[in-house]
Short mmCIF file of C-alpha atoms in Angstrom, two decimals:
data_model
loop_
_atom_site.label_atom_id
_atom_site.label_comp_id
_atom_site.label_asym_id
_atom_site.label_seq_id
_atom_site.Cartn_x
_atom_site.Cartn_y
_atom_site.Cartn_z
CA MET K 1 -71.24 21.02 -59.72
CA GLN K 2 -69.37 24.22 -58.95
CA GLN K 3 -72.46 26.00 -57.66
CA GLN K 4 -73.37 22.95 -55.60
CA GLU K 5 -69.96 23.01 -53.96
CA ILE K 6 -70.25 26.72 -53.17
CA ASN K 7 -73.69 26.27 -51.68
CA HIS K 8 -72.39 23.43 -49.54
CA ALA K 9 -69.52 25.62 -48.34
CA LEU K 10 -71.82 28.51 -47.50
CA LYS K 11 -74.14 26.30 -45.52
CA ASN K 12 -71.35 24.54 -43.66
CA PRO K 13 -68.37 26.93 -43.59
CA PHE K 14 -67.16 25.48 -40.33
CA GLN K 15 -68.97 23.50 -37.68
CA PRO K 16 -69.48 25.35 -34.36
CA ILE K 17 -67.55 22.62 -32.59
CA LEU K 18 -65.38 20.12 -34.38
CA LYS K 19 -66.02 16.62 -33.12
CA LYS K 20 -62.83 15.95 -31.24
CA VAL K 21 -62.05 13.61 -28.34
CA LEU K 22 -59.39 15.31 -26.25
CA LYS K 23 -56.44 13.24 -25.09
CA VAL K 24 -53.84 14.53 -22.67
CA ASP K 25 -50.70 13.43 -24.52
CA GLU K 26 -51.98 14.58 -27.91
CA GLU K 27 -53.00 18.01 -26.64
CA LEU K 28 -49.77 18.55 -24.74
CA GLU K 29 -47.81 17.68 -27.87
CA ARG K 30 -49.99 19.84 -30.14
CA LEU K 31 -50.04 22.92 -27.92
CA SER K 32 -46.35 22.77 -27.07
CA SER K 33 -45.08 22.16 -30.61
CA GLU K 34 -47.32 24.36 -32.79
CA THR K 35 -47.66 28.13 -33.12
CA PHE K 36 -51.23 29.42 -32.91
CA TYR K 37 -52.32 32.77 -34.34
CA ASN K 38 -56.03 31.95 -34.26
CA PRO K 39 -57.67 31.27 -30.86
CA PHE K 40 -60.44 29.30 -32.60
CA ASP K 41 -57.83 26.72 -33.61
CA VAL K 42 -56.63 26.33 -30.03
CA LEU K 43 -60.08 25.31 -28.80
CA TYR K 44 -61.13 23.36 -31.92
CA LEU K 45 -63.89 25.89 -32.59
CA GLY K 46 -65.43 27.28 -35.75
CA MET K 47 -66.25 30.93 -36.34
CA GLU K 48 -69.93 30.22 -35.74
CA ALA K 49 -69.24 29.10 -32.16
CA THR K 50 -71.37 30.69 -29.44
CA ASP K 51 -70.40 31.69 -25.91
CA GLU K 52 -71.74 28.35 -24.70
CA ASP K 53 -69.60 26.48 -27.22
CA ILE K 54 -66.50 28.38 -26.09
CA LYS K 55 -67.17 27.74 -22.41
CA LYS K 56 -67.86 24.06 -23.07
CA MET K 57 -64.52 23.51 -24.84
CA PHE K 58 -62.69 25.54 -22.23
CA ASN K 59 -64.10 23.37 -19.47
CA SER K 60 -63.04 20.27 -21.36
CA PHE K 61 -59.47 21.55 -21.62
CA SER K 62 -59.57 22.61 -17.98
CA LYS K 63 -60.33 19.07 -16.82
CA LEU K 64 -57.51 17.82 -18.99
CA LEU K 65 -54.63 20.32 -18.78
CA HIS K 66 -55.07 22.49 -15.71
CA PRO K 67 -51.76 22.42 -13.75
CA ASP K 68 -53.65 21.35 -10.61
CA LYS K 69 -54.82 18.22 -12.43
CA CYS K 70 -52.04 17.52 -14.91
CA GLN K 71 -48.53 16.90 -13.52
CA ASP K 72 -46.77 17.00 -16.88
CA PRO K 73 -44.14 19.81 -16.93
CA ARG K 74 -45.62 21.07 -20.22
CA ALA K 75 -49.06 21.52 -18.70
CA LYS K 76 -48.43 25.03 -17.34
CA ASP K 77 -47.41 26.52 -20.69
CA CYS K 78 -50.14 24.66 -22.56
CA TRP K 79 -52.74 25.81 -20.10
CA GLN K 80 -51.68 29.43 -20.58
CA ILE K 81 -52.26 29.06 -24.34
CA VAL K 82 -55.75 27.65 -23.73
CA ASP K 83 -56.60 30.27 -21.14
CA GLN K 84 -55.45 33.14 -23.38
CA ALA K 85 -57.48 31.78 -26.30
CA TYR K 86 -60.56 31.52 -24.11
CA LYS K 87 -60.21 35.09 -22.80
CA THR K 88 -59.70 36.42 -26.32
CA LEU K 89 -62.81 34.73 -27.71
CA MET K 90 -64.96 35.81 -24.77
CA GLU K 91 -64.29 39.46 -25.71
CA SER K 92 -66.83 40.18 -28.42
CA GLU K 93 -64.82 42.88 -30.21
CA LYS K 94 -61.71 40.73 -30.47
CA ARG K 95 -63.77 37.75 -31.57
CA LYS K 96 -65.29 39.84 -34.39
CA VAL K 97 -61.81 40.63 -35.70
CA TYR K 98 -60.89 36.95 -35.92
CA ILE K 99 -64.25 36.08 -37.50
CA ARG K 100 -63.75 38.78 -40.13
CA ILE K 101 -60.34 37.32 -41.04
CA MET K 102 -61.79 33.80 -41.22
CA ARG K 103 -64.60 34.99 -43.49
CA GLU K 104 -62.05 36.59 -45.76
CA ALA K 105 -60.18 33.29 -45.85
CA ARG K 106 -63.40 31.48 -46.77
CA GLU K 107 -64.11 33.91 -49.61
CA LYS K 108 -60.59 33.50 -50.96
CA THR K 109 -60.92 29.74 -50.75
CA GLU K 110 -64.20 29.82 -52.67
CA PHE K 111 -62.73 32.10 -55.34
CA GLU K 112 -59.58 30.02 -55.85
CA ARG K 113 -61.48 26.74 -55.97
CA LEU K 114 -63.97 28.20 -58.45
CA ARG K 115 -61.13 29.36 -60.69
CA GLU K 116 -59.42 25.99 -60.42
CA ASN K 117 -62.64 24.15 -61.30
CA LYS K 118 -63.12 26.34 -64.37
CA ARG K 119 -59.60 25.51 -65.49
CA ARG K 120 -60.27 21.81 -64.90
CA GLU K 121 -63.53 21.96 -66.84
CA LYS K 122 -61.72 23.35 -69.87
CA THR K 123 -59.11 20.61 -69.76
CA GLY K 124 -61.65 17.85 -69.12
CA VAL K 125 -60.44 17.12 -65.58
CA ALA K 126 -62.85 16.31 -62.73
CA PRO K 127 -63.59 19.24 -60.38
CA LEU K 128 -62.21 19.46 -56.87
CA PRO K 129 -64.05 17.20 -54.40
CA PRO K 130 -66.39 19.20 -52.12
CA ASP K 131 -65.05 17.41 -49.06
CA THR K 132 -61.62 19.04 -49.60
CA PHE K 133 -63.04 22.51 -49.06
CA GLU K 134 -62.54 22.33 -45.30
CA SER K 135 -58.82 21.55 -45.53
CA ASP K 136 -58.31 24.28 -48.16
CA PHE K 137 -60.17 26.72 -45.93
CA GLN K 138 -57.96 25.84 -42.96
CA LYS K 139 -54.80 26.36 -45.04
CA GLN K 140 -56.08 29.71 -46.23
CA CYS K 141 -56.82 30.73 -42.62
CA LYS K 142 -53.31 29.84 -41.51
CA ASN K 143 -51.79 31.76 -44.42
CA LEU K 144 -53.83 34.86 -43.66
CA PHE K 145 -53.11 34.81 -39.95
CA SER K 146 -49.43 34.17 -40.64
CA GLU K 147 -49.25 37.16 -43.02
CA ILE K 148 -51.00 39.37 -40.47
CA GLU K 149 -48.59 38.25 -37.76
CA ASP K 150 -45.60 38.98 -40.01
CA ARG K 151 -46.90 42.49 -40.70
CA LYS K 152 -47.56 42.96 -37.01
CA GLN K 153 -44.00 41.95 -36.11
CA HIS K 154 -42.64 44.21 -38.83
CA LEU K 155 -44.61 47.19 -37.52
CA MET K 156 -43.49 46.40 -33.99
CA ARG K 157 -39.86 46.41 -35.11
CA LEU K 158 -40.37 49.72 -36.90
CA GLU K 159 -42.08 51.19 -33.86
CA SER K 160 -39.30 49.95 -31.61
CA SER K 161 -36.70 51.43 -33.95
CA GLN K 162 -38.54 54.77 -33.99
CA LYS K 163 -38.78 54.73 -30.21
CA ARG K 164 -35.04 54.11 -29.93
CA TYR K 165 -34.38 56.97 -32.36
CA LYS K 166 -36.66 59.31 -30.42
CA LEU K 167 -35.04 58.26 -27.16
CA ASP K 168 -31.55 58.85 -28.59
CA GLU K 169 -32.65 62.22 -29.95
CA TYR K 170 -34.15 63.12 -26.58
CA GLU K 171 -30.94 62.16 -24.77
CA ARG K 172 -28.87 64.15 -27.27
CA ARG K 173 -31.02 67.24 -26.81
CA LYS K 174 -30.93 66.79 -23.06
CA MET K 175 -27.12 66.64 -23.09
CA LEU K 176 -26.95 69.75 -25.28
CA GLU K 177 -29.26 71.63 -22.92
CA GLN K 178 -27.19 70.55 -19.92
CA TYR K 179 -23.99 71.59 -21.68
CA LYS K 180 -25.55 74.93 -22.56
CA VAL K 181 -26.63 75.51 -18.96
CA LEU K 182 -23.22 74.57 -17.61
CA THR K 183 -21.48 76.81 -20.15
CA GLU K 184 -23.70 79.76 -19.27
CA GLU K 185 -23.14 79.16 -15.57
CA GLU K 186 -19.37 79.06 -16.03
CA TRP K 187 -19.53 82.19 -18.16
CA GLU K 188 -21.50 84.03 -15.48
CA LYS K 189 -19.13 82.86 -12.74
CA THR K 190 -16.11 84.37 -14.54
CA ARG K 191 -17.94 87.49 -15.64
CA ASP K 192 -16.79 89.70 -12.73
CA ASP K 193 -13.21 88.57 -13.13
CA ARG K 194 -13.24 89.31 -16.85
CA VAL K 195 -14.83 92.73 -16.30
CA ASN K 196 -12.27 93.63 -13.65
CA LYS K 197 -9.38 92.63 -15.87
CA TRP K 198 -10.79 94.65 -18.74
CA ARG K 199 -11.25 97.71 -16.55
CA GLU K 200 -7.75 97.31 -15.17
CA PHE K 201 -6.37 97.12 -18.66
CA ASN K 202 -8.25 100.24 -19.78
CA ASN K 203 -7.29 102.24 -16.66
CA LYS K 204 -3.61 101.31 -16.78
CA LYS K 205 -1.64 104.51 -17.41
CA THR K 206 1.69 102.96 -18.34
CA ALA K 207 0.64 100.58 -21.06
CA ILE K 208 3.43 98.67 -22.67
CA GLY K 209 4.89 100.53 -25.63
CA THR K 210 4.13 104.09 -24.39
CA LYS K 211 6.68 106.70 -23.45
CA GLN K 212 5.70 106.53 -19.79
CA SER K 213 6.37 102.81 -19.60
CA ASN K 214 9.83 101.70 -18.48
CA LYS K 215 9.13 98.43 -20.34
CA GLY K 216 8.62 100.16 -23.66
CA ILE K 217 10.90 100.03 -26.66
CA ARG K 218 13.37 102.98 -26.69
CA PRO K 219 15.59 104.19 -29.55
CA PRO K 220 19.40 104.08 -29.04
CA THR K 221 20.85 107.06 -27.02
CA GLU K 222 23.63 107.85 -29.53
CA ASN K 223 24.00 107.84 -33.27
CA ILE K 224 25.46 104.82 -34.91
CA GLU K 225 28.36 106.95 -36.29
CA ALA K 226 29.45 107.87 -32.76
CA ARG K 227 29.64 104.28 -31.51
CA PRO K 228 33.07 102.53 -31.55
CA PHE K 229 33.73 100.00 -34.25
CA GLU K 230 34.97 96.73 -32.78
CA VAL K 231 36.68 94.05 -34.79
CA PRO K 232 37.07 90.57 -33.33
CA THR K 233 40.76 89.63 -33.20
CA LYS K 234 43.00 86.91 -31.91
CA LYS K 235 44.96 87.11 -28.69
CA GLY K 236 47.66 89.75 -28.79
CA ASP K 237 46.12 91.71 -31.60
CA PHE K 238 44.47 95.08 -31.36
CA LYS K 239 40.97 94.79 -29.91
CA ASN K 240 39.31 98.17 -30.27
CA ILE K 241 40.03 99.93 -33.50
CA LYS K 242 38.37 103.29 -34.06
CA LEU K 243 38.02 104.52 -37.55
CA ASP K 244 38.23 108.32 -37.85
#
């Protein structure tokens, strides 16, 4: 039973076009309320879809949701989602990336269902119905695309943070360079003045503190023993008393 289920999954991993009758209200509600990471989901396409399949579904959405034909205010945003999905799938390299992720999801689904069926066989429980493979596969696809988107957003935040750091570092270095230039310019502007002052100082003959300077410090002209001894007194008393 397990091998039969796997063979069925391999033969019919996902129909090229899911049989779906498009209705305006349903599609407007779906496209405006859900978040899509897989362009195949937007157009109801499987990973085996050809260029003709993609164009056919795009034309169906165009007749339904194009802003020139649909007057609903949500039509413009919904149409952009459809148009972006179509452009992505029409680029072969981008389409290969999404197909590779979907194949990985299918392999994981097969592995997990096989493991679950083995566990059920041991406990005497009936295996998983083959017709539930498609829904399990879709859940696995959403999980994988969601994880990839989370990693992408995380890397974008890191990159943005690094860019801010580099920009701040660049601005800091720029300010330092500008400060250095301004400082050197100011230093050069005052160079002549500083040199002149230094030369004037060196050539000055009467430097303060020398004998030739009248602003120097001189010793007293008479000995301390020869100077009169004055004692402060009150009024009427002797003022100048000389001790012999």
